[in-house]
PDB file of C-alpha atoms in Angstrom:
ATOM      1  CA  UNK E   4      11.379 -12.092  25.050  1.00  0.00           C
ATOM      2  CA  UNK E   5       8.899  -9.667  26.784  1.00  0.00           C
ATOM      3  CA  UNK E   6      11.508  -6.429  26.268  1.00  0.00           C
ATOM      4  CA  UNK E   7      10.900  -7.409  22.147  1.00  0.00           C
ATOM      5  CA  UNK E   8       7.081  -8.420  23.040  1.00  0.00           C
ATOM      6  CA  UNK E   9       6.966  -4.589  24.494  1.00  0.00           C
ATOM      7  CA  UNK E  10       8.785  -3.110  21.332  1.00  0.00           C
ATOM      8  CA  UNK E  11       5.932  -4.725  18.996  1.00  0.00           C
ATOM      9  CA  UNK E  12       2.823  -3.067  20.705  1.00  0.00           C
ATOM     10  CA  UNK E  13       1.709  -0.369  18.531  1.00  0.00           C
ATOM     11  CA  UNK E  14       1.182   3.515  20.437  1.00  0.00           C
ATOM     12  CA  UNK E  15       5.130   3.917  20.630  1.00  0.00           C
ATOM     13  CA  UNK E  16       5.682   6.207  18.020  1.00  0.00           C
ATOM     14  CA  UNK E  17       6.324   9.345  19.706  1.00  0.00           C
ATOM     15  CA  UNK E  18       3.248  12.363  19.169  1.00  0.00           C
ATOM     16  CA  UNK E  19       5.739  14.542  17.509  1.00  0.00           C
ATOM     17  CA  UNK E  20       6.371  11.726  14.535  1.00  0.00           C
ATOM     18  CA  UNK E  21       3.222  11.135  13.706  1.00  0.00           C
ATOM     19  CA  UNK E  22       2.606  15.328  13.571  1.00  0.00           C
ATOM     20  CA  UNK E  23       5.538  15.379  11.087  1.00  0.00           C
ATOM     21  CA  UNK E  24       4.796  12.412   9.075  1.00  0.00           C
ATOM     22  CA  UNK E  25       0.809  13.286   8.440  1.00  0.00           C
ATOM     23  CA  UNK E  26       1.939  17.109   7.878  1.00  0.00           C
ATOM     24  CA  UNK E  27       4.503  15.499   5.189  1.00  0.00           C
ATOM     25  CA  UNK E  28       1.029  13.632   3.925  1.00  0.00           C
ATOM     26  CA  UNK E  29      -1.093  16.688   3.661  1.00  0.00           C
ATOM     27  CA  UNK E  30       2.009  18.707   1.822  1.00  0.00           C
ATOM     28  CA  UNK E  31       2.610  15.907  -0.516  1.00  0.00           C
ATOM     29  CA  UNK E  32      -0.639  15.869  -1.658  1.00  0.00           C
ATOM     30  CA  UNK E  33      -0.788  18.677  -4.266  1.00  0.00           C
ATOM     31  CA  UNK E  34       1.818  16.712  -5.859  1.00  0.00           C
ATOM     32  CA  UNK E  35       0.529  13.104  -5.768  1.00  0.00           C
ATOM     33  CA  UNK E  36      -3.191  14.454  -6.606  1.00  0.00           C
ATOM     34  CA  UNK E  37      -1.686  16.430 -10.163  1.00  0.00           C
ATOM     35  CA  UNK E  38       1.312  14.290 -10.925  1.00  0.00           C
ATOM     36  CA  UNK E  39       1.559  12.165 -13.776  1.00  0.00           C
ATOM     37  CA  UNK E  40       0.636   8.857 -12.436  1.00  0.00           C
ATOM     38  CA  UNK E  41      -1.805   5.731 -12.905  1.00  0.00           C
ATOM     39  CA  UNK E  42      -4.465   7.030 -10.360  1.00  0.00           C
ATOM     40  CA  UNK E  43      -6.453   8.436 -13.750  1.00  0.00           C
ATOM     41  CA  UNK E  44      -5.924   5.712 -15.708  1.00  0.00           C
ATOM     42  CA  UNK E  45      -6.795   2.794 -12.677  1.00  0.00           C
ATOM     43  CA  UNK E  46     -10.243   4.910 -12.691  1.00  0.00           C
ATOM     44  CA  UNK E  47     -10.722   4.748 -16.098  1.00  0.00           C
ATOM     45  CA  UNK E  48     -10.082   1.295 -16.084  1.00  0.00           C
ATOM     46  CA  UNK E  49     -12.547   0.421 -13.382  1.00  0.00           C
ATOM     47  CA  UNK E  50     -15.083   2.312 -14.835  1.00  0.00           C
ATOM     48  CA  UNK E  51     -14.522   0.455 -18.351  1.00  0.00           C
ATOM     49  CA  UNK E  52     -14.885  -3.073 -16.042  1.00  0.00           C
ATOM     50  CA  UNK E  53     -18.540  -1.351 -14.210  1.00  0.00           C
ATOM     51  CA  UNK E  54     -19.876  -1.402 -18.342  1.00  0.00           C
ATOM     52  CA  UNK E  55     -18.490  -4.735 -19.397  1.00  0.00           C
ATOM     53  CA  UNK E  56     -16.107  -3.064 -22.080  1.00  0.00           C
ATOM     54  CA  UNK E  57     -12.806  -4.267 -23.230  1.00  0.00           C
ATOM     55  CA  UNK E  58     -10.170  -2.524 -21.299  1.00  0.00           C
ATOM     56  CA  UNK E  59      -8.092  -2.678 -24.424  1.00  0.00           C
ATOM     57  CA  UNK E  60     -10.598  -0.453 -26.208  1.00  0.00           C
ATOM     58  CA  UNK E  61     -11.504   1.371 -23.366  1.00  0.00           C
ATOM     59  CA  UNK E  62      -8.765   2.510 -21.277  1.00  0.00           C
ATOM     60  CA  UNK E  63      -5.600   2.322 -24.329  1.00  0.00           C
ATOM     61  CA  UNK E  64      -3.429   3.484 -21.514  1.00  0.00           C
ATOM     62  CA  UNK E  65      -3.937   0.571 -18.896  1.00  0.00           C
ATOM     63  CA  UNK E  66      -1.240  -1.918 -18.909  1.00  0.00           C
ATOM     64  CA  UNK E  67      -2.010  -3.254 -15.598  1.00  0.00           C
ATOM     65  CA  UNK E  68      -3.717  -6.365 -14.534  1.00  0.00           C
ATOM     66  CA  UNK E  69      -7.439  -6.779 -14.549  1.00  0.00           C
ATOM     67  CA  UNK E  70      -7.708  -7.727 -11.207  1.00  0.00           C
ATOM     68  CA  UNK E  71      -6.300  -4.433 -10.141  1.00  0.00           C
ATOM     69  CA  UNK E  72      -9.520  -2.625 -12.537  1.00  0.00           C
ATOM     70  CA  UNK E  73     -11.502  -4.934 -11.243  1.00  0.00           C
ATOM     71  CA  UNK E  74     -10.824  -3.727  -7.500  1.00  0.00           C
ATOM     72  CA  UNK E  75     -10.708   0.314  -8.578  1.00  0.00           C
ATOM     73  CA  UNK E  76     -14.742  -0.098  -9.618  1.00  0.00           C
ATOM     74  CA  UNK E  77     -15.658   1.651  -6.543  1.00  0.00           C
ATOM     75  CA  UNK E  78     -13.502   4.049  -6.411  1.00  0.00           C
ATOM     76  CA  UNK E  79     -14.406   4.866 -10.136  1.00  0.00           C
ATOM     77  CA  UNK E  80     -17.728   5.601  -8.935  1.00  0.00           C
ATOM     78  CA  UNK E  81     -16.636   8.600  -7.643  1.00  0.00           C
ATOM     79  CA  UNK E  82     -15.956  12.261  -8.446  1.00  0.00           C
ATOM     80  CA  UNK E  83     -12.140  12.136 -10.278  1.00  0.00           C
ATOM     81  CA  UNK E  84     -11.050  14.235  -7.009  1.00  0.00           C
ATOM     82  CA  UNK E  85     -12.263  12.088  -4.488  1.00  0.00           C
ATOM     83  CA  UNK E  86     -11.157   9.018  -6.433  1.00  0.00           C
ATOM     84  CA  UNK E  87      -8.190  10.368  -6.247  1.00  0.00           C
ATOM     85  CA  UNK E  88      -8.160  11.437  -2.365  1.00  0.00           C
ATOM     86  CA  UNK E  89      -9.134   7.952  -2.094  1.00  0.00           C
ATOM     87  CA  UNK E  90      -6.644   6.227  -3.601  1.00  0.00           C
ATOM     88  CA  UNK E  91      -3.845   7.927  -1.649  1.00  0.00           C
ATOM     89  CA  UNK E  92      -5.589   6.687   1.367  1.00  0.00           C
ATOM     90  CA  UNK E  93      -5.263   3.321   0.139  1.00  0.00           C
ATOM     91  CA  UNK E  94      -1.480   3.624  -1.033  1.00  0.00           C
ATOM     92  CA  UNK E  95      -0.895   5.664   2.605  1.00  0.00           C
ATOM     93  CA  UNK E  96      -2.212   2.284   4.533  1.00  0.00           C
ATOM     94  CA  UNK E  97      -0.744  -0.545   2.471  1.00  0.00           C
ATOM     95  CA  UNK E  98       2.877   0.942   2.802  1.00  0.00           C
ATOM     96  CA  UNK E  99       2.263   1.356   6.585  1.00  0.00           C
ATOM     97  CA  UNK E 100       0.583  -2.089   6.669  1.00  0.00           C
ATOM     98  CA  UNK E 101       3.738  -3.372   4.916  1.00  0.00           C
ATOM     99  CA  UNK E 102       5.999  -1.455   7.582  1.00  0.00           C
ATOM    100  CA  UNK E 103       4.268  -2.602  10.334  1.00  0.00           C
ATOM    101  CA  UNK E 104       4.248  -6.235   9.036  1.00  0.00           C
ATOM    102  CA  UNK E 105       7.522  -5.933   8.318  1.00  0.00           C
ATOM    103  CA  UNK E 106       8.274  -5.068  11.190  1.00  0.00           C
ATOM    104  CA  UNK E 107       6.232  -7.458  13.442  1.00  0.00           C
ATOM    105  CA  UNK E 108       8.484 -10.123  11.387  1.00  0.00           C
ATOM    106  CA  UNK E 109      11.478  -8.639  12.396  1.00  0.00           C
ATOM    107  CA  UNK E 110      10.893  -8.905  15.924  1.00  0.00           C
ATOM    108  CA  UNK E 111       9.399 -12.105  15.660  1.00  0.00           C
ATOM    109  CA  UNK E 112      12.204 -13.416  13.643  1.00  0.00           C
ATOM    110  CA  UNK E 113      15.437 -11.606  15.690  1.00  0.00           C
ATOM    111  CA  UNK E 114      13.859 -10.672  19.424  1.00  0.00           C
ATOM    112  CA  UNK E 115      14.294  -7.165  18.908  1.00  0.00           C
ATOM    113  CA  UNK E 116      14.258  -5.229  21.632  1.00  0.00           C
ATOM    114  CA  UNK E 117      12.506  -1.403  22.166  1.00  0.00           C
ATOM    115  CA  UNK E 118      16.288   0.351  22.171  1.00  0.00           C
ATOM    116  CA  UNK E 119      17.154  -1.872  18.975  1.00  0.00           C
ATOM    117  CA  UNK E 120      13.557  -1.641  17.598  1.00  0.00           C
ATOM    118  CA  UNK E 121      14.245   2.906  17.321  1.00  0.00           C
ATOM    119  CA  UNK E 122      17.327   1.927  15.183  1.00  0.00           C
ATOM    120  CA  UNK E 123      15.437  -1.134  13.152  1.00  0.00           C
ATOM    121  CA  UNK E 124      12.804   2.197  12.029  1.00  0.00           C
ATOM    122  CA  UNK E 125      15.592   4.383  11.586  1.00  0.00           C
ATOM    123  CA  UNK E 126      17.581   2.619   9.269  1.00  0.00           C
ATOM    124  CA  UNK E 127      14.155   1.150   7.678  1.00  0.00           C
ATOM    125  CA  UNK E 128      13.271   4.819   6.615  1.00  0.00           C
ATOM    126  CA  UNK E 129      16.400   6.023   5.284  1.00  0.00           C
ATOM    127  CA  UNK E 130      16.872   2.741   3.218  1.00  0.00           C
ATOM    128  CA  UNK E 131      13.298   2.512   2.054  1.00  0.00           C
ATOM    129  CA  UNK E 132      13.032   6.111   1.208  1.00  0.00           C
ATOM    130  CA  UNK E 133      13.789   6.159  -2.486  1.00  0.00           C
ATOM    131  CA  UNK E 134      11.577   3.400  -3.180  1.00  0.00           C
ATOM    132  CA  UNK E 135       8.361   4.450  -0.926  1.00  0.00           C
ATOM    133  CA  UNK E 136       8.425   7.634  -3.031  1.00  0.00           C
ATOM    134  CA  UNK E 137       8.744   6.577  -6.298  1.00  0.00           C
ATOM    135  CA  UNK E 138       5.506   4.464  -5.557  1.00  0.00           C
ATOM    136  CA  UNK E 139       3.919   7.292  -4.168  1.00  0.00           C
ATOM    137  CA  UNK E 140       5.231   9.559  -7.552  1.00  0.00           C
ATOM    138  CA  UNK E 141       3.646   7.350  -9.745  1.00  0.00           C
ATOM    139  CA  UNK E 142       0.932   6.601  -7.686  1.00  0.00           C
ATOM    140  CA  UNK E 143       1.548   3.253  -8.133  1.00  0.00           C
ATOM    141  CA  UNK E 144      -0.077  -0.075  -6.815  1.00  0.00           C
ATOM    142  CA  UNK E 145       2.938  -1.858  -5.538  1.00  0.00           C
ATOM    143  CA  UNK E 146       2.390  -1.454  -2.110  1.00  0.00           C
ATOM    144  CA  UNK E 147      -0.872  -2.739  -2.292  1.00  0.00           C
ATOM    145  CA  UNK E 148       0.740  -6.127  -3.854  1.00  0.00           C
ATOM    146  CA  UNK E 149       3.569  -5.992  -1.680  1.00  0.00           C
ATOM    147  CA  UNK E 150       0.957  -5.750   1.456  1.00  0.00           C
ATOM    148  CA  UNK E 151      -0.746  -8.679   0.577  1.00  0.00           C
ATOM    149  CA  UNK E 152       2.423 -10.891  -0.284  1.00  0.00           C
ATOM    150  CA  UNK E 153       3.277  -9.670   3.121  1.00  0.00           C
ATOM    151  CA  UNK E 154      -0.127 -10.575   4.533  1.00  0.00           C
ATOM    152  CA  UNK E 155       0.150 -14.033   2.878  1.00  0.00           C
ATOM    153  CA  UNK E 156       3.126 -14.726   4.264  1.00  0.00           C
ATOM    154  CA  UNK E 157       3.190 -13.249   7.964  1.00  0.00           C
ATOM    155  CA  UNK E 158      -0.166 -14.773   8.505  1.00  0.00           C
ATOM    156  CA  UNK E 159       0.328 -17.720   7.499  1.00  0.00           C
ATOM    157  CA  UNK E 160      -2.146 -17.137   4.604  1.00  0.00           C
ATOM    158  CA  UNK E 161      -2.129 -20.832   2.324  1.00  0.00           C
ATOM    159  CA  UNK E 162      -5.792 -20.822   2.451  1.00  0.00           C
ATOM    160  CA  UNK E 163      -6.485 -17.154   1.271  1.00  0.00           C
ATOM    161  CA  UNK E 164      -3.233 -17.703  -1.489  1.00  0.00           C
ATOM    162  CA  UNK E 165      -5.413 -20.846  -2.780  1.00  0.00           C
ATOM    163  CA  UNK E 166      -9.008 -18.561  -2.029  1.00  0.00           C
ATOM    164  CA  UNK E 167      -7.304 -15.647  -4.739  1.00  0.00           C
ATOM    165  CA  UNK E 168      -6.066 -18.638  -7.503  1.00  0.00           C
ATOM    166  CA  UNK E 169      -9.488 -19.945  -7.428  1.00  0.00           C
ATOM    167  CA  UNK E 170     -10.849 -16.357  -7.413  1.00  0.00           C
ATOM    168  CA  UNK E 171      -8.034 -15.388 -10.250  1.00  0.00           C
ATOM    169  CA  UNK E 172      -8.686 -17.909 -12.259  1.00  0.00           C
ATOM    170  CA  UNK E 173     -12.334 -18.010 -11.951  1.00  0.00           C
ATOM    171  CA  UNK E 174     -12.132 -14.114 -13.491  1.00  0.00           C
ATOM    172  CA  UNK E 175      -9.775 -14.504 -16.084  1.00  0.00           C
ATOM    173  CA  UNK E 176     -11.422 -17.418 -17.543  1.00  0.00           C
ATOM    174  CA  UNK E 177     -14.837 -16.153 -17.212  1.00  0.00           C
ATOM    175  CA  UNK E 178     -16.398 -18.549 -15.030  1.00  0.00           C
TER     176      UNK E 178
END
């Protein structure tokens, strides 16, 4: 319907949300940047992948997929700080890729309107809460898997599922 074609157009988030929500960002910092998390270790492991050594050997504390090393090699080639600053970027725009695809599916899917679309967020936040943060506490990857699942599916993405087997398999065989 046009009312839920309306609700999906991004610049409706009021100016006072986004204030609150990046000031949250900036506070949380201190805490993602010297918490015990992977961010440290996914460094370490790219950097191990940049010289061709064993991650096993290299980086004893990586238990993560190679793939995941393989894509931290730029950010390894910076400063530890900036590596880090970088990496919450990257955690800050998958989980508001995945909201917004999310999102965009829900409309799609139930022809939400704009009044509905308020309680939709609402209810999205408070029930999501728990779980955003404990990614963002460990600095964990998930929400960059769980934004390209979400990318696969809401975009109809069979090629670029087949494109990252090939690609997969290509790099863990060694081709």
């Amino acid at each position: 319907t046009q009312d839920s074609a309306a609700a999906a157009r991004p610049g409706r988030y009021s100016a006072i949300t986004w204030t609150v929500v990046g000031l949250a960002l900036v506070l949380y910092y201190p805490a993602f940047s010297t918490g015990y998390g992977g961010t440290a270790i996914f460094l370490l492991a790219g950097d191990c992948m940049l010289q061709g050594q064993p991650l096993a050997a290299c980086s004893p504390g990586y238990s993560y997929p190679p793939l995941l090393a393989f894509f931290m090699i730029p950010l390894s080639l910076l400063p530890l700080w900036a590596g880090k600053l970088a990496w919450y970027g990257v955690v800050i725009a998958t989980t508001y890729g995945c909201f917004r695809i999310c999102e965009s599916l829900t409309i799609g899917s139930f022809g939400v309107t704009r009044k509905e679309l308020m309680w939709v967020r609402l209810f999205t936040v408070i029930l999501s809460f728990k779980f955003v943060m404990a990614v963002f506490a460990n600095q964990a990857y998930d929400s960059l898997v769980f934004f390209f699942l979400l990318a696969v599916f809401a975009f109809g993405g069979l090629i670029l599922l087949v494109a990252l087997s090939v690609i997969v398999t290509s790099f863990v065989v060694g081709l």
